[in-house]
Amino acid sequence: QVQLVESGGGLVQAGDSLALSCAASGSGFDIDDMSWYRQVPGKQQEFVARIARAGTTMYSDSMKGRATISRDNGKKTMYLNLRKMTAEDAGVYICKIVWDNWQRTSWGPGTQVTVNA
């Protein structure tokens, strides 16, 4: 059973930075792809950033230049560093992984990020 746990969310001021992490538990599997999404009440879930196993990254237009995604394959953990945060960055940040040779997908419960403008 693969479980994901996000951490690092909280209340920040506009302009601040925040570091999120997503840790996968379980053994006997490798993670192919890892990504972050953001959910805001009343809105569609939004892609934030993605990182492949080899380290190739992709960001949403709103996050380019303000976010850095990284991963530690040995620890099965993904990180997201957010900078110069604005009210539009608020929401529940949810981690997603693709594993088992791209056959399975798992989602975390999310971590709340609130930005005080």
Short mmCIF file of N, CA and C in Angstrom, two decimals:
data_model
loop_
_atom_site.label_atom_id
_atom_site.label_comp_id
_atom_site.label_asym_id
_atom_site.label_seq_id
_atom_site.Cartn_x
_atom_site.Cartn_y
_atom_site.Cartn_z
N GLN A 1 0.84 -1.18 0.00
CA GLN A 1 0.00 0.00 0.00
C GLN A 1 0.88 1.24 0.00
N VAL A 2 0.69 2.09 -0.98
CA VAL A 2 1.45 3.34 -1.08
C VAL A 2 0.61 4.46 -0.50
N GLN A 3 1.21 5.20 0.42
CA GLN A 3 0.52 6.36 0.98
C GLN A 3 1.39 7.59 0.83
N LEU A 4 0.74 8.70 0.60
CA LEU A 4 1.44 9.97 0.46
C LEU A 4 1.03 10.91 1.58
N VAL A 5 2.01 11.64 2.08
CA VAL A 5 1.74 12.63 3.12
C VAL A 5 2.43 13.92 2.76
N GLU A 6 1.65 14.98 2.60
CA GLU A 6 2.21 16.29 2.35
C GLU A 6 2.42 17.02 3.67
N SER A 7 3.39 17.91 3.69
CA SER A 7 3.63 18.72 4.88
C SER A 7 4.24 20.05 4.46
N GLY A 8 4.22 20.99 5.39
CA GLY A 8 4.83 22.29 5.15
C GLY A 8 3.85 23.42 4.90
N GLY A 9 2.58 23.10 4.76
CA GLY A 9 1.60 24.14 4.55
C GLY A 9 1.40 25.00 5.78
N GLY A 10 0.71 26.10 5.60
CA GLY A 10 0.45 26.99 6.72
C GLY A 10 0.07 28.37 6.23
N LEU A 11 0.15 29.32 7.14
CA LEU A 11 -0.19 30.70 6.84
C LEU A 11 1.08 31.51 6.61
N VAL A 12 1.14 32.19 5.49
CA VAL A 12 2.29 33.04 5.18
C VAL A 12 1.79 34.41 4.77
N GLN A 13 2.71 35.35 4.77
CA GLN A 13 2.41 36.71 4.31
C GLN A 13 2.74 36.82 2.83
N ALA A 14 2.05 37.68 2.14
CA ALA A 14 2.37 37.93 0.73
C ALA A 14 3.84 38.34 0.62
N GLY A 15 4.53 37.74 -0.34
CA GLY A 15 5.94 38.01 -0.52
C GLY A 15 6.86 37.02 0.15
N ASP A 16 6.29 36.21 1.05
CA ASP A 16 7.09 35.22 1.77
C ASP A 16 7.38 34.01 0.89
N SER A 17 8.20 33.12 1.45
CA SER A 17 8.52 31.85 0.82
C SER A 17 7.96 30.72 1.68
N LEU A 18 7.78 29.56 1.04
CA LEU A 18 7.25 28.40 1.75
C LEU A 18 7.81 27.15 1.12
N ALA A 19 8.10 26.16 1.96
CA ALA A 19 8.62 24.89 1.47
C ALA A 19 7.65 23.77 1.81
N LEU A 20 7.22 23.05 0.79
CA LEU A 20 6.33 21.92 0.95
C LEU A 20 7.08 20.63 0.64
N SER A 21 6.62 19.56 1.24
CA SER A 21 7.20 18.27 0.93
C SER A 21 6.11 17.22 0.83
N CYS A 22 6.42 16.16 0.11
CA CYS A 22 5.49 15.05 -0.07
C CYS A 22 6.30 13.77 0.06
N ALA A 23 5.96 12.97 1.04
CA ALA A 23 6.70 11.73 1.29
C ALA A 23 5.81 10.53 1.00
N ALA A 24 6.36 9.59 0.27
CA ALA A 24 5.64 8.35 -0.04
C ALA A 24 6.12 7.24 0.87
N SER A 25 5.19 6.51 1.42
CA SER A 25 5.55 5.38 2.28
C SER A 25 5.23 4.08 1.57
N GLY A 26 5.90 3.04 2.01
CA GLY A 26 5.72 1.75 1.36
C GLY A 26 7.06 1.27 0.84
N SER A 27 7.11 0.03 0.45
CA SER A 27 8.38 -0.51 -0.03
C SER A 27 8.16 -1.32 -1.30
N GLY A 28 9.25 -1.54 -1.99
CA GLY A 28 9.18 -2.38 -3.17
C GLY A 28 8.64 -1.70 -4.40
N PHE A 29 8.74 -0.40 -4.46
CA PHE A 29 8.27 0.30 -5.66
C PHE A 29 9.15 1.49 -5.95
N ASP A 30 9.18 1.88 -7.19
CA ASP A 30 9.88 3.09 -7.61
C ASP A 30 8.84 4.07 -8.16
N ILE A 31 9.12 5.33 -7.98
CA ILE A 31 8.19 6.36 -8.44
C ILE A 31 8.67 6.90 -9.78
N ASP A 32 7.79 6.87 -10.75
CA ASP A 32 8.15 7.35 -12.08
C ASP A 32 8.03 8.86 -12.20
N ASP A 33 6.92 9.39 -11.78
CA ASP A 33 6.63 10.81 -11.98
C ASP A 33 6.01 11.38 -10.71
N MET A 34 6.34 12.61 -10.38
CA MET A 34 5.80 13.26 -9.19
C MET A 34 5.34 14.65 -9.58
N SER A 35 4.22 15.06 -9.03
CA SER A 35 3.73 16.39 -9.38
C SER A 35 2.91 16.98 -8.24
N TRP A 36 2.75 18.29 -8.31
CA TRP A 36 1.93 19.05 -7.36
C TRP A 36 0.75 19.66 -8.11
N TYR A 37 -0.36 19.64 -7.43
CA TYR A 37 -1.57 20.31 -7.91
C TYR A 37 -2.10 21.20 -6.79
N ARG A 38 -2.94 22.14 -7.18
CA ARG A 38 -3.55 23.03 -6.19
C ARG A 38 -5.06 23.01 -6.38
N GLN A 39 -5.76 22.91 -5.26
CA GLN A 39 -7.23 22.92 -5.28
C GLN A 39 -7.73 24.11 -4.49
N VAL A 40 -8.54 24.90 -5.15
CA VAL A 40 -9.18 26.04 -4.51
C VAL A 40 -10.69 25.79 -4.54
N PRO A 41 -11.39 26.01 -3.44
CA PRO A 41 -12.85 25.77 -3.42
C PRO A 41 -13.57 26.47 -4.56
N GLY A 42 -14.39 25.73 -5.25
CA GLY A 42 -15.16 26.31 -6.34
C GLY A 42 -14.43 26.39 -7.66
N LYS A 43 -13.19 25.96 -7.68
CA LYS A 43 -12.40 26.02 -8.92
C LYS A 43 -11.88 24.63 -9.28
N GLN A 44 -11.52 24.50 -10.53
CA GLN A 44 -10.96 23.23 -11.00
C GLN A 44 -9.56 23.05 -10.44
N GLN A 45 -9.21 21.81 -10.20
CA GLN A 45 -7.86 21.52 -9.72
C GLN A 45 -6.84 22.00 -10.74
N GLU A 46 -5.78 22.62 -10.25
CA GLU A 46 -4.81 23.27 -11.14
C GLU A 46 -3.43 22.63 -11.01
N PHE A 47 -2.81 22.37 -12.13
CA PHE A 47 -1.45 21.85 -12.15
C PHE A 47 -0.47 22.92 -11.67
N VAL A 48 0.49 22.53 -10.85
CA VAL A 48 1.47 23.47 -10.33
C VAL A 48 2.87 23.17 -10.89
N ALA A 49 3.33 21.95 -10.69
CA ALA A 49 4.68 21.60 -11.13
C ALA A 49 4.80 20.08 -11.18
N ARG A 50 5.83 19.66 -11.95
CA ARG A 50 6.01 18.23 -12.16
C ARG A 50 7.49 17.93 -12.28
N ILE A 51 7.90 16.76 -11.81
CA ILE A 51 9.29 16.36 -11.94
C ILE A 51 9.36 14.88 -12.27
N ALA A 52 10.11 14.58 -13.30
CA ALA A 52 10.29 13.20 -13.72
C ALA A 52 11.38 12.54 -12.87
N ARG A 53 11.48 11.23 -12.99
CA ARG A 53 12.44 10.50 -12.19
C ARG A 53 13.88 10.98 -12.45
N ALA A 54 14.17 11.30 -13.69
CA ALA A 54 15.51 11.76 -14.05
C ALA A 54 15.75 13.22 -13.70
N GLY A 55 14.70 13.92 -13.27
CA GLY A 55 14.89 15.29 -12.83
C GLY A 55 14.34 16.36 -13.75
N THR A 56 13.81 15.97 -14.88
CA THR A 56 13.21 16.97 -15.78
C THR A 56 12.01 17.61 -15.10
N THR A 57 11.92 18.91 -15.18
CA THR A 57 10.85 19.63 -14.48
C THR A 57 9.94 20.39 -15.44
N MET A 58 8.75 20.68 -14.94
CA MET A 58 7.77 21.45 -15.69
C MET A 58 6.98 22.27 -14.68
N TYR A 59 6.66 23.51 -15.04
CA TYR A 59 5.93 24.40 -14.15
C TYR A 59 4.74 25.02 -14.86
N SER A 60 3.74 25.38 -14.08
CA SER A 60 2.64 26.16 -14.63
C SER A 60 3.18 27.55 -14.92
N ASP A 61 2.51 28.27 -15.79
CA ASP A 61 2.97 29.61 -16.15
C ASP A 61 3.03 30.52 -14.91
N SER A 62 2.07 30.36 -14.01
CA SER A 62 2.04 31.24 -12.84
C SER A 62 3.17 30.94 -11.86
N MET A 63 3.77 29.77 -11.96
CA MET A 63 4.82 29.37 -11.03
C MET A 63 6.23 29.51 -11.61
N LYS A 64 6.34 29.70 -12.89
CA LYS A 64 7.67 29.82 -13.49
C LYS A 64 8.43 30.97 -12.88
N GLY A 65 9.64 30.70 -12.42
CA GLY A 65 10.47 31.73 -11.82
C GLY A 65 10.23 31.94 -10.34
N ARG A 66 9.15 31.34 -9.80
CA ARG A 66 8.84 31.52 -8.37
C ARG A 66 8.82 30.20 -7.61
N ALA A 67 8.90 29.11 -8.33
CA ALA A 67 8.83 27.79 -7.67
C ALA A 67 9.99 26.92 -8.13
N THR A 68 10.41 26.06 -7.23
CA THR A 68 11.42 25.07 -7.55
C THR A 68 10.94 23.72 -7.03
N ILE A 69 10.83 22.77 -7.94
CA ILE A 69 10.44 21.42 -7.55
C ILE A 69 11.66 20.52 -7.59
N SER A 70 11.76 19.62 -6.64
CA SER A 70 12.88 18.69 -6.59
C SER A 70 12.41 17.39 -5.96
N ARG A 71 13.24 16.37 -6.03
CA ARG A 71 12.87 15.09 -5.45
C ARG A 71 14.11 14.34 -4.99
N ASP A 72 13.90 13.47 -4.03
CA ASP A 72 14.94 12.59 -3.54
C ASP A 72 14.42 11.18 -3.76
N ASN A 73 14.92 10.52 -4.78
CA ASN A 73 14.39 9.20 -5.13
C ASN A 73 14.64 8.18 -4.03
N GLY A 74 15.76 8.30 -3.35
CA GLY A 74 16.06 7.34 -2.28
C GLY A 74 15.09 7.47 -1.12
N LYS A 75 14.65 8.68 -0.85
CA LYS A 75 13.71 8.93 0.24
C LYS A 75 12.27 8.92 -0.23
N LYS A 76 12.06 8.77 -1.53
CA LYS A 76 10.71 8.80 -2.10
C LYS A 76 9.98 10.07 -1.65
N THR A 77 10.67 11.17 -1.75
CA THR A 77 10.13 12.45 -1.29
C THR A 77 10.30 13.52 -2.36
N MET A 78 9.28 14.36 -2.47
CA MET A 78 9.28 15.48 -3.41
C MET A 78 9.16 16.77 -2.63
N TYR A 79 9.77 17.81 -3.15
CA TYR A 79 9.76 19.11 -2.48
C TYR A 79 9.27 20.18 -3.45
N LEU A 80 8.67 21.21 -2.87
CA LEU A 80 8.27 22.36 -3.67
C LEU A 80 8.58 23.61 -2.87
N ASN A 81 9.47 24.43 -3.38
CA ASN A 81 9.80 25.70 -2.75
C ASN A 81 9.11 26.82 -3.51
N LEU A 82 8.30 27.58 -2.79
CA LEU A 82 7.55 28.68 -3.37
C LEU A 82 8.12 30.00 -2.87
N ARG A 83 8.26 30.96 -3.76
CA ARG A 83 8.82 32.27 -3.42
C ARG A 83 7.88 33.37 -3.85
N LYS A 84 8.05 34.53 -3.24
CA LYS A 84 7.26 35.73 -3.60
C LYS A 84 5.78 35.37 -3.71
N MET A 85 5.26 34.78 -2.68
CA MET A 85 3.90 34.27 -2.72
C MET A 85 2.87 35.39 -2.76
N THR A 86 1.78 35.10 -3.46
CA THR A 86 0.67 36.03 -3.55
C THR A 86 -0.62 35.32 -3.10
N ALA A 87 -1.67 36.08 -2.99
CA ALA A 87 -2.95 35.51 -2.56
C ALA A 87 -3.41 34.43 -3.54
N GLU A 88 -3.04 34.57 -4.79
CA GLU A 88 -3.44 33.60 -5.80
C GLU A 88 -2.76 32.23 -5.62
N ASP A 89 -1.75 32.18 -4.79
CA ASP A 89 -1.06 30.90 -4.53
C ASP A 89 -1.75 30.08 -3.45
N ALA A 90 -2.72 30.65 -2.79
CA ALA A 90 -3.41 29.95 -1.70
C ALA A 90 -4.24 28.78 -2.22
N GLY A 91 -4.37 27.77 -1.37
CA GLY A 91 -5.17 26.61 -1.73
C GLY A 91 -4.63 25.38 -1.03
N VAL A 92 -5.22 24.25 -1.37
CA VAL A 92 -4.72 22.97 -0.86
C VAL A 92 -3.75 22.40 -1.90
N TYR A 93 -2.54 22.20 -1.49
CA TYR A 93 -1.52 21.65 -2.39
C TYR A 93 -1.51 20.14 -2.23
N ILE A 94 -1.71 19.49 -3.35
CA ILE A 94 -1.87 18.04 -3.36
C ILE A 94 -0.77 17.39 -4.19
N CYS A 95 -0.22 16.33 -3.65
CA CYS A 95 0.86 15.64 -4.32
C CYS A 95 0.30 14.42 -5.05
N LYS A 96 0.85 14.17 -6.21
CA LYS A 96 0.45 13.03 -7.03
C LYS A 96 1.69 12.29 -7.50
N ILE A 97 1.63 10.97 -7.45
CA ILE A 97 2.74 10.20 -8.00
C ILE A 97 2.22 9.16 -8.98
N VAL A 98 3.05 8.86 -9.94
CA VAL A 98 2.78 7.78 -10.88
C VAL A 98 3.88 6.74 -10.64
N TRP A 99 3.47 5.48 -10.46
CA TRP A 99 4.44 4.45 -10.11
C TRP A 99 4.07 3.11 -10.73
N ASP A 100 4.80 2.10 -10.37
CA ASP A 100 4.59 0.76 -10.91
C ASP A 100 4.66 0.79 -12.43
N ASN A 101 5.79 1.31 -12.95
CA ASN A 101 6.02 1.38 -14.38
C ASN A 101 4.88 2.11 -15.09
N TRP A 102 4.49 3.24 -14.51
CA TRP A 102 3.49 4.15 -15.08
C TRP A 102 2.07 3.55 -15.07
N GLN A 103 1.86 2.51 -14.29
CA GLN A 103 0.55 1.89 -14.29
C GLN A 103 -0.37 2.35 -13.17
N ARG A 104 0.20 2.94 -12.12
CA ARG A 104 -0.62 3.32 -10.97
C ARG A 104 -0.42 4.78 -10.62
N THR A 105 -1.49 5.35 -10.09
CA THR A 105 -1.45 6.76 -9.65
C THR A 105 -1.95 6.84 -8.23
N SER A 106 -1.27 7.62 -7.41
CA SER A 106 -1.71 7.85 -6.05
C SER A 106 -1.70 9.33 -5.74
N TRP A 107 -2.64 9.74 -4.90
CA TRP A 107 -2.78 11.14 -4.51
C TRP A 107 -2.67 11.26 -2.99
N GLY A 108 -2.11 12.36 -2.54
CA GLY A 108 -2.08 12.65 -1.13
C GLY A 108 -3.33 13.40 -0.72
N PRO A 109 -3.54 13.58 0.57
CA PRO A 109 -4.72 14.30 1.07
C PRO A 109 -4.60 15.81 0.92
N GLY A 110 -3.36 16.31 0.77
CA GLY A 110 -3.17 17.75 0.59
C GLY A 110 -2.74 18.47 1.85
N THR A 111 -2.14 19.61 1.64
CA THR A 111 -1.75 20.49 2.75
C THR A 111 -2.20 21.91 2.42
N GLN A 112 -2.82 22.55 3.39
CA GLN A 112 -3.43 23.87 3.17
C GLN A 112 -2.37 24.98 3.20
N VAL A 113 -2.43 25.84 2.22
CA VAL A 113 -1.57 27.02 2.17
C VAL A 113 -2.47 28.25 2.13
N THR A 114 -2.26 29.13 3.07
CA THR A 114 -3.03 30.37 3.15
C THR A 114 -2.07 31.54 3.05
N VAL A 115 -2.40 32.49 2.21
CA VAL A 115 -1.54 33.66 2.02
C VAL A 115 -2.29 34.89 2.49
N ASN A 116 -1.73 35.57 3.45
CA ASN A 116 -2.32 36.79 3.98
C ASN A 116 -1.81 37.97 3.17
N ALA A 117 -2.71 38.53 2.39
CA ALA A 117 -2.30 39.65 1.54
C ALA A 117 -2.42 40.97 2.29
#
